[in-house]
Short mmCIF file of C-alpha atoms and ligand atoms in Angstrom, two decimals:
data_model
loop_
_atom_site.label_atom_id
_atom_site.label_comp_id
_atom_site.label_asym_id
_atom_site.label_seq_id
_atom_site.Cartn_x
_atom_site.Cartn_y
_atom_site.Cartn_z
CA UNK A 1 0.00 0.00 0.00
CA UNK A 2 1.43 3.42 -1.04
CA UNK A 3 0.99 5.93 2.22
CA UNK A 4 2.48 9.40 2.27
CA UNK A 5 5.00 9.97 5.10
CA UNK A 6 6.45 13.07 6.78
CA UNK A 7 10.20 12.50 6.27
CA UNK A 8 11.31 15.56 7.60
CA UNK A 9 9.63 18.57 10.37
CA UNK A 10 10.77 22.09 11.13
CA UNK A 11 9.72 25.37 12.46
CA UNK A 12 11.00 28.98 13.04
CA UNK A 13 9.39 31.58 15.20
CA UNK A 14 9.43 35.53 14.61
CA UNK A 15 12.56 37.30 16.68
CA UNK A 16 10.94 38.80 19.47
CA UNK A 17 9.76 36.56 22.47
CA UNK A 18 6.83 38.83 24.46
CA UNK A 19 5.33 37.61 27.24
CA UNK A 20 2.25 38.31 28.55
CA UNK A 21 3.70 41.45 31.19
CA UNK A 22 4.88 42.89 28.15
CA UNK A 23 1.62 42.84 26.80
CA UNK A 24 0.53 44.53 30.12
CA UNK A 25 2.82 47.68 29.01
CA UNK A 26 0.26 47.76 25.67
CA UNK A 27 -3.10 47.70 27.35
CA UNK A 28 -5.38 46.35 29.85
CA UNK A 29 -4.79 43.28 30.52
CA UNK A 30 -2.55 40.53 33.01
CA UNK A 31 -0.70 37.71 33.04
CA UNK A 32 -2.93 35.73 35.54
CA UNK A 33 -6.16 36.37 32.96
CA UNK A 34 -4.11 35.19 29.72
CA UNK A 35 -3.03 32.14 31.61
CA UNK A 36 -6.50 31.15 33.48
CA UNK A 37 -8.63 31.89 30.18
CA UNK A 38 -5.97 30.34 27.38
CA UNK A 39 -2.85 28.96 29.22
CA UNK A 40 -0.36 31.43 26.95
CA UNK A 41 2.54 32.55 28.78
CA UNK A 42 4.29 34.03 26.04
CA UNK A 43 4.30 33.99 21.72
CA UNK A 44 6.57 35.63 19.41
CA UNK A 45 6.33 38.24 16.92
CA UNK A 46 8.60 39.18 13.84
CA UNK A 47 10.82 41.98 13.02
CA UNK A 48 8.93 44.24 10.71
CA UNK A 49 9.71 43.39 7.27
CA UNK A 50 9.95 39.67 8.26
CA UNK A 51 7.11 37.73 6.02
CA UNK A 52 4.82 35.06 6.43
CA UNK A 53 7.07 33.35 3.30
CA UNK A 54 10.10 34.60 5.01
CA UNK A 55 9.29 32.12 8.57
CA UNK A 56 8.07 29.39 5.68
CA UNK A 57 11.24 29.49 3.98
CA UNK A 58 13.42 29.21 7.76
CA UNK A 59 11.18 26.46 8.41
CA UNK A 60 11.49 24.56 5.11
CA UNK A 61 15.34 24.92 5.24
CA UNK A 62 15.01 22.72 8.53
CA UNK A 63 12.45 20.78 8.06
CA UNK A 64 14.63 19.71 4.40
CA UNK A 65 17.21 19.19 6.60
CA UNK A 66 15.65 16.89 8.57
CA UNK A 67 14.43 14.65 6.43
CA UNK A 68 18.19 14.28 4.58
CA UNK A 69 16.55 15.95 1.67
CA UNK A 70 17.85 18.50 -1.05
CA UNK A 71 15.77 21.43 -1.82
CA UNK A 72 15.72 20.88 -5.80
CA UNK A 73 14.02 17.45 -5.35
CA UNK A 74 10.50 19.85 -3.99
CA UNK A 75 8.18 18.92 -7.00
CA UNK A 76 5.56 20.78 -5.18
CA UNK A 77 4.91 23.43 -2.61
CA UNK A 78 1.67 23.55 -0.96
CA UNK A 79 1.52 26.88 1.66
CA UNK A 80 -1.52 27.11 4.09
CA UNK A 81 -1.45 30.75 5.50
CA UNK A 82 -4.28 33.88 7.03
CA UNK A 83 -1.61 36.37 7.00
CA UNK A 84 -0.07 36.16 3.48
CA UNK A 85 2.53 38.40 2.35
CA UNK A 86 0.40 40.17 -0.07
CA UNK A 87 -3.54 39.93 -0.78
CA UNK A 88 -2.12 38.45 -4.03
CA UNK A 89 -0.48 36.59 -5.02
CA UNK A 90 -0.31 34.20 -2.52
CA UNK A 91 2.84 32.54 -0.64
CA UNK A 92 3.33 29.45 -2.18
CA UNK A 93 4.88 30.70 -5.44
CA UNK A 94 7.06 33.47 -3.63
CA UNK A 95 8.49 30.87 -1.19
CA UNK A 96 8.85 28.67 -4.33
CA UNK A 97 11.25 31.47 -5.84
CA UNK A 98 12.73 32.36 -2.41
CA UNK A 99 13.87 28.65 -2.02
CA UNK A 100 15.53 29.07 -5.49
CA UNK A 101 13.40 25.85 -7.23
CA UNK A 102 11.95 25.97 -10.79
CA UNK A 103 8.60 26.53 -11.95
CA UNK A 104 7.08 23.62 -10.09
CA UNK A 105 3.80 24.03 -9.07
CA UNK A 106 2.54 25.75 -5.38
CA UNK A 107 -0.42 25.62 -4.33
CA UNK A 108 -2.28 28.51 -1.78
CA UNK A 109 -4.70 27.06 0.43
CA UNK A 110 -6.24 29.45 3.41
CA UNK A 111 -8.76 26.80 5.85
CA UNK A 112 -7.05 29.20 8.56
CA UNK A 113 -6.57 27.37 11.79
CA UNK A 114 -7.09 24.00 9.83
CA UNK A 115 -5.22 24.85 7.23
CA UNK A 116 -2.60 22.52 8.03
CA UNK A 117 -4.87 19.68 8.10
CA UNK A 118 -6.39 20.73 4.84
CA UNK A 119 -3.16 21.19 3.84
CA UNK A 120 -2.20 17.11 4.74
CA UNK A 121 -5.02 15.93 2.60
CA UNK A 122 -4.55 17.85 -0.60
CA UNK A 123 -0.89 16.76 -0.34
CA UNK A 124 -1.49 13.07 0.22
CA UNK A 125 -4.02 13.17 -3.01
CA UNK A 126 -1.11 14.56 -4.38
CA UNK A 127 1.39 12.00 -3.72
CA UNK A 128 -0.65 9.02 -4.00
CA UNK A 129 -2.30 9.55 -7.09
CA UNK A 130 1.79 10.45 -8.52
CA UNK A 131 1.64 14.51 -9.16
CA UNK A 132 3.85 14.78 -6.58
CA UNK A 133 7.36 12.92 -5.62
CA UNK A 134 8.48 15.02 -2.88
CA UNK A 135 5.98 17.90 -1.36
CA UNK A 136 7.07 20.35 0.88
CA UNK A 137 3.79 21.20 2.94
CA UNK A 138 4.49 25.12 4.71
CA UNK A 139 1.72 26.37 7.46
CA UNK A 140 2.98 30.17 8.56
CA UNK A 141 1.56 33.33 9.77
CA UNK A 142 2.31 36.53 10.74
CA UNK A 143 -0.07 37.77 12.90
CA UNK A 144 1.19 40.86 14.39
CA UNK A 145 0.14 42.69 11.16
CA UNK A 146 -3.19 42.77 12.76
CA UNK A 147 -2.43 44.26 16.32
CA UNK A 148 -3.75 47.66 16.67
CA UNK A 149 -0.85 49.36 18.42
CA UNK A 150 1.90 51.12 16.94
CA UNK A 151 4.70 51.54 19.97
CA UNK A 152 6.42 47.96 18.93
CA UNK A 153 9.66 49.59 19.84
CA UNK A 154 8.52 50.12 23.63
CA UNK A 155 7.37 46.59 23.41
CA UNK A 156 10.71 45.13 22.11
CA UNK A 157 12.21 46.76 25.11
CA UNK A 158 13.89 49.54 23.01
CA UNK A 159 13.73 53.67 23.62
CA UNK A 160 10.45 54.37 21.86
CA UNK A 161 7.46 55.53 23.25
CA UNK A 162 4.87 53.85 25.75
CA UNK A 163 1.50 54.38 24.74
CA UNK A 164 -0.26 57.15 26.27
CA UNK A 165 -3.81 56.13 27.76
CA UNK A 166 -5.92 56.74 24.79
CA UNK A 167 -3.89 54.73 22.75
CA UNK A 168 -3.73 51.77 25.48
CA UNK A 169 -7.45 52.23 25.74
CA UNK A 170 -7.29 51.44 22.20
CA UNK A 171 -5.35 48.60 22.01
CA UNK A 172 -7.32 47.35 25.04
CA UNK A 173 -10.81 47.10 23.00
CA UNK A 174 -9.09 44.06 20.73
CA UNK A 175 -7.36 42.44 23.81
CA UNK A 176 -9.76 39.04 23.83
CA UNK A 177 -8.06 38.59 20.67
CA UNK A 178 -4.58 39.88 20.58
CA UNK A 179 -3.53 38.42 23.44
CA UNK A 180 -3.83 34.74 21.77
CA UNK A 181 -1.54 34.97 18.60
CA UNK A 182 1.91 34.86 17.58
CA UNK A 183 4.47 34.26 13.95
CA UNK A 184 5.93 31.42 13.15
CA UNK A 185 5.99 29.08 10.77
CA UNK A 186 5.96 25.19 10.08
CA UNK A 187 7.25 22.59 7.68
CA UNK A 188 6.90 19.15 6.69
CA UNK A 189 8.57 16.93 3.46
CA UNK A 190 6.46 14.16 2.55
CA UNK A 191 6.84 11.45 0.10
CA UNK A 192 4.88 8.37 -0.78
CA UNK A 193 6.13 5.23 0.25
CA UNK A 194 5.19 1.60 0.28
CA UNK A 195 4.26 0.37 3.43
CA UNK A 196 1.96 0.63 6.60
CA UNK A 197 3.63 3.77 7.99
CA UNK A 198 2.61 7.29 6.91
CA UNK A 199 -1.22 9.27 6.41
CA UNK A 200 -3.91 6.62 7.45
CA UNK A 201 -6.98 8.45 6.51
CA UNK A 202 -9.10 12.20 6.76
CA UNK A 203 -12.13 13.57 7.91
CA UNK A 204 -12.69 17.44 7.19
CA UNK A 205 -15.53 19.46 7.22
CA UNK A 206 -16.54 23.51 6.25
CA UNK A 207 -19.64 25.18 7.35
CA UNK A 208 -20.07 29.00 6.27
CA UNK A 209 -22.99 29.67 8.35
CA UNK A 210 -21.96 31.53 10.80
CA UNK A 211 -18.70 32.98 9.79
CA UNK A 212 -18.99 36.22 11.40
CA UNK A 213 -18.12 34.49 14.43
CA UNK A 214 -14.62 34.64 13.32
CA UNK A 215 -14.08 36.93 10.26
CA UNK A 216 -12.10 40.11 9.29
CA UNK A 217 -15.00 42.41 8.40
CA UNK A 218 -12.69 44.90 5.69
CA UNK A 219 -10.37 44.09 3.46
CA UNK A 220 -11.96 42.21 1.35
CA UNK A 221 -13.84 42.53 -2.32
CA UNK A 222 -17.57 42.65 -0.35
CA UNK A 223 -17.57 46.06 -0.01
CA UNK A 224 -15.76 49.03 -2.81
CA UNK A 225 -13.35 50.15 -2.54
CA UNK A 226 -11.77 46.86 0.06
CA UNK A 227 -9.90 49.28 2.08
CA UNK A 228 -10.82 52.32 3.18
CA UNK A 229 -9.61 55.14 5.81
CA UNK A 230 -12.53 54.73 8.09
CA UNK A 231 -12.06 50.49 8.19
CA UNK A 232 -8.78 51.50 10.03
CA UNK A 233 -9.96 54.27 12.55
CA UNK A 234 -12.72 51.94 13.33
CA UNK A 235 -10.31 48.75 13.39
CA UNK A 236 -12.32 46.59 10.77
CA UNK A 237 -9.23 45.37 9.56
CA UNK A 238 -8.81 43.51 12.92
CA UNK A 239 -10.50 40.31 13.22
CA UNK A 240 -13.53 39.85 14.96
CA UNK A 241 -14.69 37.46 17.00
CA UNK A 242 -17.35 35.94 19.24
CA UNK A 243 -15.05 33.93 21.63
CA UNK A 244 -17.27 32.14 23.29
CA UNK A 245 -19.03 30.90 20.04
CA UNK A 246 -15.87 29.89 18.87
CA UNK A 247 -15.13 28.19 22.11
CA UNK A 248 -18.44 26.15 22.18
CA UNK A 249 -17.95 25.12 18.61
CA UNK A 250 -14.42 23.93 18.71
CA UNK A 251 -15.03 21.74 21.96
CA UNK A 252 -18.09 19.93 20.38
CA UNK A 253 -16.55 19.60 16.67
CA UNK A 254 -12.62 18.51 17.47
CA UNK A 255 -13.61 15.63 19.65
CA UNK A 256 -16.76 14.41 17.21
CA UNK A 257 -14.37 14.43 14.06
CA UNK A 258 -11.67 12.88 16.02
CA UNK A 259 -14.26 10.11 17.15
CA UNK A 260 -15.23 9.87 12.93
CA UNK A 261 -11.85 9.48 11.74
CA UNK A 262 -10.64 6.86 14.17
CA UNK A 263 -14.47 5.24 12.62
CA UNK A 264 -13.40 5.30 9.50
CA UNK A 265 -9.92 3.92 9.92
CA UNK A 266 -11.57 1.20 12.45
CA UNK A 267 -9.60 1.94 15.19
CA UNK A 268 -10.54 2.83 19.02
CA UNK A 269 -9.85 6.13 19.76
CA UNK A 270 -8.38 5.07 22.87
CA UNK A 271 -5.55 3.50 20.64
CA UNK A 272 -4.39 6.97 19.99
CA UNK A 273 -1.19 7.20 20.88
CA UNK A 274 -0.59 10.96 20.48
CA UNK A 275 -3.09 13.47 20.24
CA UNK A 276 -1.88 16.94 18.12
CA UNK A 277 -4.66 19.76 18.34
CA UNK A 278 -4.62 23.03 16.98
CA UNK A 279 -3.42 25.28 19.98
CA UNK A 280 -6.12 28.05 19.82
CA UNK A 281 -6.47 27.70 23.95
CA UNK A 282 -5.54 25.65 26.27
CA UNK A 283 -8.44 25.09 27.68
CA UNK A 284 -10.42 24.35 24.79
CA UNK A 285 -7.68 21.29 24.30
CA UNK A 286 -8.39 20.24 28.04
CA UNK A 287 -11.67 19.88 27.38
CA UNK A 288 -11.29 17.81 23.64
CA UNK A 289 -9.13 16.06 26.02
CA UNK A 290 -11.37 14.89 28.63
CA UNK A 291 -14.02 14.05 26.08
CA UNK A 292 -11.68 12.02 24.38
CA UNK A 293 -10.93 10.22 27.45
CA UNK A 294 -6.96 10.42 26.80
CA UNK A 295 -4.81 10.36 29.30
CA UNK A 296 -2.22 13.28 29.87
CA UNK A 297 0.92 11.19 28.18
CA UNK A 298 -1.21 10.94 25.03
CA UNK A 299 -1.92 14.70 24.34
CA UNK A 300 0.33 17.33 23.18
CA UNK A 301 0.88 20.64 23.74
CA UNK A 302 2.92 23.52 23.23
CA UNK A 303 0.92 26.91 22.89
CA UNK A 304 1.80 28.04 26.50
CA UNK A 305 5.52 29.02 24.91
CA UNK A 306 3.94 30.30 21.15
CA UNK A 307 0.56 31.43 21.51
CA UNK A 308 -1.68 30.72 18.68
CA UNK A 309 -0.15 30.57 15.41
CA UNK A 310 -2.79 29.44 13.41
CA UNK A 311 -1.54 27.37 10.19
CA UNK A 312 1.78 26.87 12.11
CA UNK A 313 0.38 25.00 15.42
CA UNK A 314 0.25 21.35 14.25
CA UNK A 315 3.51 21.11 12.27
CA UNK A 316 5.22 22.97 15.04
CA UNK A 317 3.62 21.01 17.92
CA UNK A 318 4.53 17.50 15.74
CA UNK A 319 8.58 18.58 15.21
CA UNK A 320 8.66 19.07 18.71
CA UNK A 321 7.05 15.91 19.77
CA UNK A 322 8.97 13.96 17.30
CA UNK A 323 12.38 15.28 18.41
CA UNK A 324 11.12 15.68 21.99
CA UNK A 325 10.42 11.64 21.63
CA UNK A 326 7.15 12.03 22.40
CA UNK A 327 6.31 10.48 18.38
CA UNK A 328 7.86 7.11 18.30
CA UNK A 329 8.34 4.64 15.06
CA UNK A 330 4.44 2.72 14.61
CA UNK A 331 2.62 5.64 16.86
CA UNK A 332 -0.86 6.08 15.83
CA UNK A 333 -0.70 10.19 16.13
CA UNK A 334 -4.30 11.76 15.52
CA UNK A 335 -4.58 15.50 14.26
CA UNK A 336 -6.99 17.85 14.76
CA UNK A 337 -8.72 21.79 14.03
CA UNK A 338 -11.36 24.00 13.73
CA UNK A 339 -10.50 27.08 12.59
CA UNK A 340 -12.74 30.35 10.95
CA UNK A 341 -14.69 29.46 8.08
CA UNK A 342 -15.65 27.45 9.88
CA UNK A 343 -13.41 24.64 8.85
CA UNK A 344 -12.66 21.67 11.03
CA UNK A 345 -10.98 18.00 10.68
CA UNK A 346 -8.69 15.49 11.74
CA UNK A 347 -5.62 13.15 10.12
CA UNK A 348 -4.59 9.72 11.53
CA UNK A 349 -0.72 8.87 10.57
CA UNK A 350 1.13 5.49 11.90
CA UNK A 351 4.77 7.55 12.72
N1 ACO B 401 -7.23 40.75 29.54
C1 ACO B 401 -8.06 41.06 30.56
N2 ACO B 401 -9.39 40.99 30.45
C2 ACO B 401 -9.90 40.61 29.27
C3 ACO B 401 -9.08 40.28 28.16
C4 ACO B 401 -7.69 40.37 28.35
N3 ACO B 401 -6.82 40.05 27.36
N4 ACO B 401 -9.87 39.93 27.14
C5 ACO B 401 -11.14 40.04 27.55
N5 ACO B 401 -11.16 40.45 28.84
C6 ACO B 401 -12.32 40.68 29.72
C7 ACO B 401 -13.56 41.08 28.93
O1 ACO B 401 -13.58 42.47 28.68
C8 ACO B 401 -14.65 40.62 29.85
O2 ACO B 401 -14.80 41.60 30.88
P1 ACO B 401 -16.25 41.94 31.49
O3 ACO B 401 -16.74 40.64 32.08
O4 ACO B 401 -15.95 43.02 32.48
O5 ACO B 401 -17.08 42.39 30.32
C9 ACO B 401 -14.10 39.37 30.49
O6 ACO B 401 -12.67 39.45 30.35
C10 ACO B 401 -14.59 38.10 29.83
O7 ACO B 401 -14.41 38.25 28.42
P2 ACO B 401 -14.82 37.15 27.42
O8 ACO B 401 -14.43 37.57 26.02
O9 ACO B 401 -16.25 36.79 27.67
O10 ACO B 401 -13.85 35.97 27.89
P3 ACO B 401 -13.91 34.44 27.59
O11 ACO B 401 -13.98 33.70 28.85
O12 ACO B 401 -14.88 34.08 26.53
O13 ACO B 401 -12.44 34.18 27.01
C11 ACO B 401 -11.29 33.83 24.96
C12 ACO B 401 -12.04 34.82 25.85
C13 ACO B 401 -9.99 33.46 25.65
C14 ACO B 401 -10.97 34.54 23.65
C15 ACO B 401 -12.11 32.56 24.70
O14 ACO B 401 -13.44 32.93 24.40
C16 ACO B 401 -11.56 31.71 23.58
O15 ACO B 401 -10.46 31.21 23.65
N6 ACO B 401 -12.33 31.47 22.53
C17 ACO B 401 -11.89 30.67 21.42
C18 ACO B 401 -10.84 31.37 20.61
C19 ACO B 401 -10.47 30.52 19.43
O16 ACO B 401 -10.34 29.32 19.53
N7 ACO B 401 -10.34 31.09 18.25
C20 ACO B 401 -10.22 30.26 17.09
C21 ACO B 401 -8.90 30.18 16.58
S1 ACO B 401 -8.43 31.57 15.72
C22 ACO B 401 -8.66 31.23 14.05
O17 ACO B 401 -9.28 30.36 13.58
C23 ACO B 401 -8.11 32.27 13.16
#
């Protein structure tokens, strides 16, 4: 049986490590209520000028590394980002050019915090079916593009201004939401091998009712022209979101598509031997968790040290539970997302 297998994982993060007291310098907000309502301690953000293909491209390099392979044999880039570098065109064929490859084909997808998962299916199509020998599968983001303050040198720690109160009080009305994300980006090299080892099987779903729960209300072609003055003095250009919507929806989905995959493949879910959820919140994973019925040793995660990165979580969380040891040879590893859209799934893969 041909199965596509991740050879190969890396990931970068942005340059600057803030926790969550630095955030306190920005706006309202404390340590003790980022930790008790989504378990971050700290994330990282880029250097302006640093790109959403720029983090893909550090974590290809190690991810190719890795997996002992060259860059010229990537015969296809698929890139799952929110945040790309430009509204088009998308990442996949600047990171294709920023990696130095020919004109092989890259592919864009955007399922947002599933994206990655997404991103595992299309691939193993790919693979399987022979369009693809060796796929390098990207998820990255840069988030900080969509945090309302402007003082990043006072929150680097450098000489530049604090914000004054009006501008804190600003920053302070998108806090539910700021306080969760970070950059960074993730990497995987897959090929298709013969064997029982690699992708077992999928289960994904979309549902667009609803999307406001989680949306960016400007910048985008429903309204002329997409960007306008007023979206930014009114902060439309920030995403918006109903948290506890999203919170109800992700702890009822992730653990009923987890249950349907492990269905379809005909295994108990209790034979799980790692579980690898998106890391919107902490708790929201506690509770998939307990649902699940999986004992501590058989979850992972990681977003306490890099926030929410959204396309990045899952092939960030799996490099460091391979190389952590946590992924051995024959593991039955179970991923799983919901993300705006909404978009939601789960992949089973024997490591
Ligand atoms: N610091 C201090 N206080 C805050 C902060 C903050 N950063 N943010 C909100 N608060 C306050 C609110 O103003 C509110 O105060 P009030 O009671 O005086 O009005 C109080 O805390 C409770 O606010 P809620 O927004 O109701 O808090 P909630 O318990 O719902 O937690 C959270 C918010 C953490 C965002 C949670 O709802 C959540 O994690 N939801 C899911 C997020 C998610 O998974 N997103 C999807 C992934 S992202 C993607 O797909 C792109």
């Amino acid at each position: 049986m041909l199965r596509s297998r991740i050879l190969g994982t890396g990931f970068v993060t942005g340059q600057h490590r803030v926790t969550n007291d630095d955030l306190v310098r920005m706006m309202d907000t404390s340590d003790q209520w980022i930790r008790e309502r989504s378990g971050v301690e700290q994330r990282y953000y880029v250097e302006e000028g640093t790109t959403t293909t720029d983090l893909g491209l550090g974590a290809a390099r190690k991810a190719l590394e890795d997996a002992g392979v060259k860059a010229e044999e990537i015969d296809y880039i698929v890139f799952a980002t929110m945040t790309p570098d430009h509204y088009f065109p998308g990442c996949g064929g600047i990171l294709q050019d920023k990696l130095g490859l020919g004109p092989i084909p890259a592919l864009d997808i955007r399922q947002q915090c599933t994206g990655f998962i997404y991103g595992l299916q299309v691939s193993d199509a790919l693979l399987r079916s022979g369009q693809a020998r060796t796929l390098l599968l990207v998820g990255a983001e840069v988030h900080s593009g969509f945090m309302p303050w402007t003082q990043w040198d006072h929150l680097f720690g450098g000489e530049g201004p604090a914000p004054t109160e009006t501008e804190k009080a600003w920053n302070s009305r998108f806090r539910d939401r700021t306080v969760l994300f970070g950059d960074a980006g993730g990497a995987a090299i897959l090929r298709a091998v013969d064997g029982d080892r690699g992708l077992l099987g999928f289960k994904v779903h979309s549902d667009g009712n609803g999307f406001e729960s989680l949306y960016v209300p400007s910048c985008g072609f429903a309204q002329r022209p997409y960007v306008t003055d007023k979206d930014f003095l009114e902060g439309r250009h920030i995403p918006e979101m109903n948290g506890k919507q999203v919170f109800k929806l992700a702890v009822t989905r992730m653990p009923e598509v987890v249950r349907e995959v492990c269905a379809a493949q005909g295994v108990p879910v209790q034979d799980i031997d790692l579980l690898i959820a998106h890391q919107a919140n902490l708790r929201i994973n506690e509770m998939v968790q307990r649902a699940l019925e999986l004992p501590d040793s058989k979850v992972f995660n990681n977003i306490q040290r890099y926030g929410n990165t959204t396309a990045a979580t899952i092939p960030i969380a799996l490099d460091e539970a391979r190389k952590s040891g946590r992924v051995k040879d024959g593991d039955l590893v179970c991923f799983v997302g919901l993300g705006a859209g909404f978009h939601w799934g789960a992949a089973l893969m024997r490591a």
